[in-house]
Short mmCIF file of C-alpha atoms in Angstrom, two decimals:
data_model
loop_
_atom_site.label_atom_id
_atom_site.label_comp_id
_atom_site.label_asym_id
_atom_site.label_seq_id
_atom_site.Cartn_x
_atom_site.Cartn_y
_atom_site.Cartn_z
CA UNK A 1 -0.48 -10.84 9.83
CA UNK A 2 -1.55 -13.27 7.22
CA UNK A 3 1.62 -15.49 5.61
CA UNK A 4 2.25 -14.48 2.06
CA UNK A 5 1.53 -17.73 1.11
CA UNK A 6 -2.15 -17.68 2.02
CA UNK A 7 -2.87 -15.76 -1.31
CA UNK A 8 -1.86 -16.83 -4.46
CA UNK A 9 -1.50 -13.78 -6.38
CA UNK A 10 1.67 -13.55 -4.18
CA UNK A 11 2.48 -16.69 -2.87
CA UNK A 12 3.44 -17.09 -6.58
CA UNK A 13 5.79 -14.08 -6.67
CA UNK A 14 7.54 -15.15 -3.49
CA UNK A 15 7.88 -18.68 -4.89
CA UNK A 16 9.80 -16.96 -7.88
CA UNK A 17 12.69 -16.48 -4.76
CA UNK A 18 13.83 -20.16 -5.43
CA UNK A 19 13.87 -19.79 -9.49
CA UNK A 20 16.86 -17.32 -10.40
CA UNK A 21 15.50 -16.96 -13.90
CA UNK A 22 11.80 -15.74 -12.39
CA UNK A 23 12.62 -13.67 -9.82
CA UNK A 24 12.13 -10.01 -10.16
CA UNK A 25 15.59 -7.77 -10.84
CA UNK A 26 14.58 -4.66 -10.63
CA UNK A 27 11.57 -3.00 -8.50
CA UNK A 28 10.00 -0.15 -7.89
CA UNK A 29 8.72 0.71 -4.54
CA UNK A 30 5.42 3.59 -4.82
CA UNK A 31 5.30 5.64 -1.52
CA UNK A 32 8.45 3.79 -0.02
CA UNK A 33 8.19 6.14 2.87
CA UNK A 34 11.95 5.34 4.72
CA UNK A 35 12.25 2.42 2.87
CA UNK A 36 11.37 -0.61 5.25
CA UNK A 37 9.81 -2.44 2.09
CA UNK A 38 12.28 -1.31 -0.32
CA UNK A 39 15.31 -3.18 1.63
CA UNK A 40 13.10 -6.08 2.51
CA UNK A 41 12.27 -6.84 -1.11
CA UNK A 42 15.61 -6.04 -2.55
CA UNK A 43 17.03 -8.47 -0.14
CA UNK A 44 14.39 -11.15 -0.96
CA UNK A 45 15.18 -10.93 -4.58
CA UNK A 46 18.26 -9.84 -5.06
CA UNK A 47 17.17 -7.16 -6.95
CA UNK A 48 17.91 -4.06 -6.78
CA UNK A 49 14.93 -1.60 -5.94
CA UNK A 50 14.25 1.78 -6.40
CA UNK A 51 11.75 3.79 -3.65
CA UNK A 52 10.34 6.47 -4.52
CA UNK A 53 7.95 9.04 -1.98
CA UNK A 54 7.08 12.77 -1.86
CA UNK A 55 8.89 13.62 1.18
CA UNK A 56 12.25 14.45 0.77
CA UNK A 57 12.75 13.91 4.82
CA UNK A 58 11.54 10.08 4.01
CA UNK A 59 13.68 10.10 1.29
CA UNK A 60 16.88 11.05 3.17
CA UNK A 61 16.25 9.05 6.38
CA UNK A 62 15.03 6.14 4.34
CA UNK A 63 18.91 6.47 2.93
CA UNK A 64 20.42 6.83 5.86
CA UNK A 65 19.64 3.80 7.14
CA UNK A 66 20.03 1.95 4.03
CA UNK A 67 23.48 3.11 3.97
CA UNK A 68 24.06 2.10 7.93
CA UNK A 69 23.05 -1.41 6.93
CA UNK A 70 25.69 -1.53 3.48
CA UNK A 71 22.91 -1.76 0.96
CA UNK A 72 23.25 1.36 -0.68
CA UNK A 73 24.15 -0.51 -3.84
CA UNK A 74 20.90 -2.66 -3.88
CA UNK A 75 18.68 0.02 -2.86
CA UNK A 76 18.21 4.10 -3.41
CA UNK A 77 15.12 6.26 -2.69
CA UNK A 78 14.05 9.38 -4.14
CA UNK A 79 11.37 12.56 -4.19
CA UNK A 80 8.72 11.50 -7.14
CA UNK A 81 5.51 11.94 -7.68
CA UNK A 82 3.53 8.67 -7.73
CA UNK A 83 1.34 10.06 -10.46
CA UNK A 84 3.97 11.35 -12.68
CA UNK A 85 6.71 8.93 -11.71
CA UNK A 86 10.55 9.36 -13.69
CA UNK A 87 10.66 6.16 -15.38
CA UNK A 88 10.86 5.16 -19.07
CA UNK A 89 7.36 2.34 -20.26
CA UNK A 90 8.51 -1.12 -18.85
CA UNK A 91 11.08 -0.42 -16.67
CA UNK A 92 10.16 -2.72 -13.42
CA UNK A 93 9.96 -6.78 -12.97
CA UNK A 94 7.84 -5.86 -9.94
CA UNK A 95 5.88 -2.80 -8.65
CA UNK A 96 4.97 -2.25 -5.26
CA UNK A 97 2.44 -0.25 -3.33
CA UNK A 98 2.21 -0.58 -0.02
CA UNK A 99 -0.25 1.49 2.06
CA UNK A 100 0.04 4.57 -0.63
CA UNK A 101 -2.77 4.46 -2.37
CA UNK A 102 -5.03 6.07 -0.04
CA UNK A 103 -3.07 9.06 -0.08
CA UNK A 104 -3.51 9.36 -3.97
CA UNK A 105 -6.49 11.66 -5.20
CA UNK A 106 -6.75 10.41 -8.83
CA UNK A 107 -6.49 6.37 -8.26
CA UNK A 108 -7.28 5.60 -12.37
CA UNK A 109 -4.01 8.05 -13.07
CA UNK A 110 -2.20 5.91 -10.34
CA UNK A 111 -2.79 2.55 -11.48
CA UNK A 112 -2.07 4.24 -15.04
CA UNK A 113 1.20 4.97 -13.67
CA UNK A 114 2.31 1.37 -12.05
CA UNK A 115 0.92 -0.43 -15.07
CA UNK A 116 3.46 2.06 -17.63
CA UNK A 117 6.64 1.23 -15.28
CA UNK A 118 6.09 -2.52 -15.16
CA UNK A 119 7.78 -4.83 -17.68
CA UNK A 120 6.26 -6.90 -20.19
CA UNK A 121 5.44 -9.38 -17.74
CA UNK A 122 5.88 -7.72 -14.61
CA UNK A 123 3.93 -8.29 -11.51
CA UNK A 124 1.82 -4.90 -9.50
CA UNK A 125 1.19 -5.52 -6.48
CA UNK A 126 -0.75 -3.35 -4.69
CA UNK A 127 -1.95 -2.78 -0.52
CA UNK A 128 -4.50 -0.86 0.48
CA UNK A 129 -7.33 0.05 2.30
CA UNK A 130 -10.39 0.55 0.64
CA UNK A 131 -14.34 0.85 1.36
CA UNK A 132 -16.30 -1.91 1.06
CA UNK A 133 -17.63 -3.10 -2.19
CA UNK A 134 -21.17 -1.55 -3.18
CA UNK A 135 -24.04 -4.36 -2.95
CA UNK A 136 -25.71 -4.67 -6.73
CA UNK A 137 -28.61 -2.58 -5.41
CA UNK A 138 -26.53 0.16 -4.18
CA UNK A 139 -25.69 3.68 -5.56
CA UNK A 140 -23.39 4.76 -3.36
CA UNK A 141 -22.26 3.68 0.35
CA UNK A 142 -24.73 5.01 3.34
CA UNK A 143 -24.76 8.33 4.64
CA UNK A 144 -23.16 6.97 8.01
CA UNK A 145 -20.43 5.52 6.00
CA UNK A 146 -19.58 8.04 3.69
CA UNK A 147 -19.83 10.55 7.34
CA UNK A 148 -16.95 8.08 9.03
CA UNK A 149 -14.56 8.01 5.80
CA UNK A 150 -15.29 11.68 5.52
CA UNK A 151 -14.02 12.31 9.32
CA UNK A 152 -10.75 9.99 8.58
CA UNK A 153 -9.87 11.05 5.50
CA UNK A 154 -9.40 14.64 7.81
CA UNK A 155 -7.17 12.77 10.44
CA UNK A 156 -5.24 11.64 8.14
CA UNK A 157 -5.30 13.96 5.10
CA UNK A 158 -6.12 11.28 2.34
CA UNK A 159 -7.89 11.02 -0.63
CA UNK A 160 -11.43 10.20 -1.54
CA UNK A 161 -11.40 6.22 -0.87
CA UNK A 162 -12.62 3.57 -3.57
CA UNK A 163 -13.62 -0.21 -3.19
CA UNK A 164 -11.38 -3.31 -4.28
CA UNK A 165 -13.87 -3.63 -7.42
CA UNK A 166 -13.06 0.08 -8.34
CA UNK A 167 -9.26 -0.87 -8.95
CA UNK A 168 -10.10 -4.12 -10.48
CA UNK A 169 -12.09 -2.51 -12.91
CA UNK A 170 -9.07 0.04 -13.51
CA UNK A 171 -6.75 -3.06 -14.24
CA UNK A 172 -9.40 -3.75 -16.65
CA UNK A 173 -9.76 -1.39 -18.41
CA UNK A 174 -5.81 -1.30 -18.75
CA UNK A 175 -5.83 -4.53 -20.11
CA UNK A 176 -3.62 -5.57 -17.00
CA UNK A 177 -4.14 -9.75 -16.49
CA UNK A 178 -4.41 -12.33 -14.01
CA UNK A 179 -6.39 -9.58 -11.54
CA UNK A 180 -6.46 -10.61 -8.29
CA UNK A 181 -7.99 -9.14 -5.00
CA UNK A 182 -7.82 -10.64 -1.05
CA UNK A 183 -9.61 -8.49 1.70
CA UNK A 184 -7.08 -9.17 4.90
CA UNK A 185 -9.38 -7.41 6.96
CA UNK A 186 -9.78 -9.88 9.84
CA UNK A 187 -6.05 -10.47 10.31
CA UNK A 188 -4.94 -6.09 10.12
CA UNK A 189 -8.02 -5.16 11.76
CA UNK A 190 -6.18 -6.11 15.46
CA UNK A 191 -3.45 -3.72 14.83
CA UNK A 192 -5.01 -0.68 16.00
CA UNK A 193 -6.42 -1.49 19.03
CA UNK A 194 -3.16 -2.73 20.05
CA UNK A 195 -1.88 0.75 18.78
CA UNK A 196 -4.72 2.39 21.75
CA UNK A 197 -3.28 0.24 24.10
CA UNK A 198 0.27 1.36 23.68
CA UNK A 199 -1.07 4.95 22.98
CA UNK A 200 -2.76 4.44 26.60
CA UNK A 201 0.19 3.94 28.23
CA UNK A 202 2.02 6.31 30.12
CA UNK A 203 4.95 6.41 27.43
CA UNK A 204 2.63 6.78 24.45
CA UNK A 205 0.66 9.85 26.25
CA UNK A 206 3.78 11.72 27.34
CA UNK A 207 5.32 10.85 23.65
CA UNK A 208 1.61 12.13 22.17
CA UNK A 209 2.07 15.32 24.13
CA UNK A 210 5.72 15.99 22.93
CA UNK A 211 4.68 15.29 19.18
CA UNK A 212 2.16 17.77 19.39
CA UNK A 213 -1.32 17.95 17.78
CA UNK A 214 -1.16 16.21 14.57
CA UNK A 215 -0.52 13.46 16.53
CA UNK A 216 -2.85 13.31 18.94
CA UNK A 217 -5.03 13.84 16.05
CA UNK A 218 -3.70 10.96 14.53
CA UNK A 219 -4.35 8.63 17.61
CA UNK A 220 -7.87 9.75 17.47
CA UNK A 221 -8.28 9.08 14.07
CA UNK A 222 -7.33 5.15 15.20
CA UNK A 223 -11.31 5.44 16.69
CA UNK A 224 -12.72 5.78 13.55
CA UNK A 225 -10.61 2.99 11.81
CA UNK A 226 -11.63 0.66 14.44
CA UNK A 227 -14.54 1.96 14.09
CA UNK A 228 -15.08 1.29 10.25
CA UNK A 229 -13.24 -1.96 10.31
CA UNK A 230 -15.98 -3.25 13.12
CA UNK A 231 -18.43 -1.88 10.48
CA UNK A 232 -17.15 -4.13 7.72
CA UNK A 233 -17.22 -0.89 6.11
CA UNK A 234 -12.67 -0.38 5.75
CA UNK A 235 -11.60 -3.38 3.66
CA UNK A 236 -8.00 -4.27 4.01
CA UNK A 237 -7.07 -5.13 0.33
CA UNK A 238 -4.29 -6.81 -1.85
CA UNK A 239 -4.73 -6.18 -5.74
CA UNK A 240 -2.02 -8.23 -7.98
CA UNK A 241 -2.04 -8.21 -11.96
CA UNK A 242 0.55 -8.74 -14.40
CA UNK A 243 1.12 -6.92 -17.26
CA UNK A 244 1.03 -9.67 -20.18
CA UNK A 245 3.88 -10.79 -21.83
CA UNK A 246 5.65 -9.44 -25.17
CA UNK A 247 4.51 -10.76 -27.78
#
């Protein structure tokens, strides 16, 4: 995985670490799932972070363990609804996405939402994969492409899938500033064949066979990433904006 530090959008953030007057206090983490980036940050910063995720399972495991480690005061996670989240305008120094936005079917509403919780100030940071961006004599991606997202987006239940551009356009349009986009393609691409390996293995298979379908499913579904990251067609993207400053 690429260091932090090789992009400045956050390379900048995690500099803020060392300044106790810039660092984020609070954060918000969108689709925390059990929490793994919710302690992380929270212990980076200091601050104390709120996760929040659909699944109330997620919710309570992500708890659990948070508890089991003594952080329960710095951290908490909760059911929400990324789209409709329970915050009051301006209520985060820092809001994080990680890996979520896939799974949301309205992406404009979405970014709506992590611009309205961030402070005067506050940094969105968003990870995702996304489709390539459209060539200026394109229309649309190619039927091959728009086959392949088609057949993982029903692996993996997500929603329709945008470009980096697409979400720079939505900061935009929100008059979000400082919009910033990486593609880390090349460095999360390796991932998933390492994930076949393992899945090859007579561990993964017999664990496969236990889970049941949706996870064999699942491990097929790695194919078609590899597939479309090979393609240059799945772009690995980081999207950081800021929302400017009180007046």
């Amino acid at each position: 995985m690429p260091s932090f530090h090789n992009f400045d959008g956050i390379s900048c953030l995690s500099s803020r670490a060392d300044d106790p007057e810039k660092k984020p206090k609070t954060i918000v983490d969108v689709g925390c799932g059990i929490g793994g980036s919710s302690r992380y940050l929270a212990r980076k910063y200091g601050a104390q972070c709120t996760g929040i995720t659909l699944s109330r399972v997620q919710a309570e495991r992500g708890n659990a363990l948070t508890a089991a480690q003594c952080f329960s005061d710095k951290v908490s996670l909760q059911v929400a609804d990324a789209l409709d989240q329970p915050f009051p305008d301006g209520m985060f120094d820092l809001v994080w996405s990680m890996e979520s936005g896939e799974h949301m079917p309205d992406k404009t509403k979405f970014v709506s939402e992590l611009a309205r919780v961030a402070a005067p100030g506050g940094t969105i940071i968003i990870v995702t994969c996304c489709h390539r961006n459209l060539e200026p004599s394109e229309n649309s991606l190619k039927p091959d492409e728009l086959s392949l997202l088609k057949r993982i987006c029903n692996a993996y239940c997500l929603a329709d899938w945008c470009s980096p551009a697409d979400y720079v356009n939505v900061a935009k349009s929100l008059s979000l500033e400082d919009i910033r986009t990486a593609d880390w393609s090349e460095n999360v691409a390796p991932f998933w064949p390492a994930v076949i390996k393992l899945s090859l293995s007579w561990k993964g298979l017999t664990s496969a066979l236990t889970c049941g379908w949706n996870t064999i499913r699942g491990a097929m579904g790695i194919l078609l990433l590899i597939q479309g990251y090979r393609k240059g067609l799945i772009k690995f993207t980081i999207i950081t904006c800021r929302q400017p400053r009180a007046a």
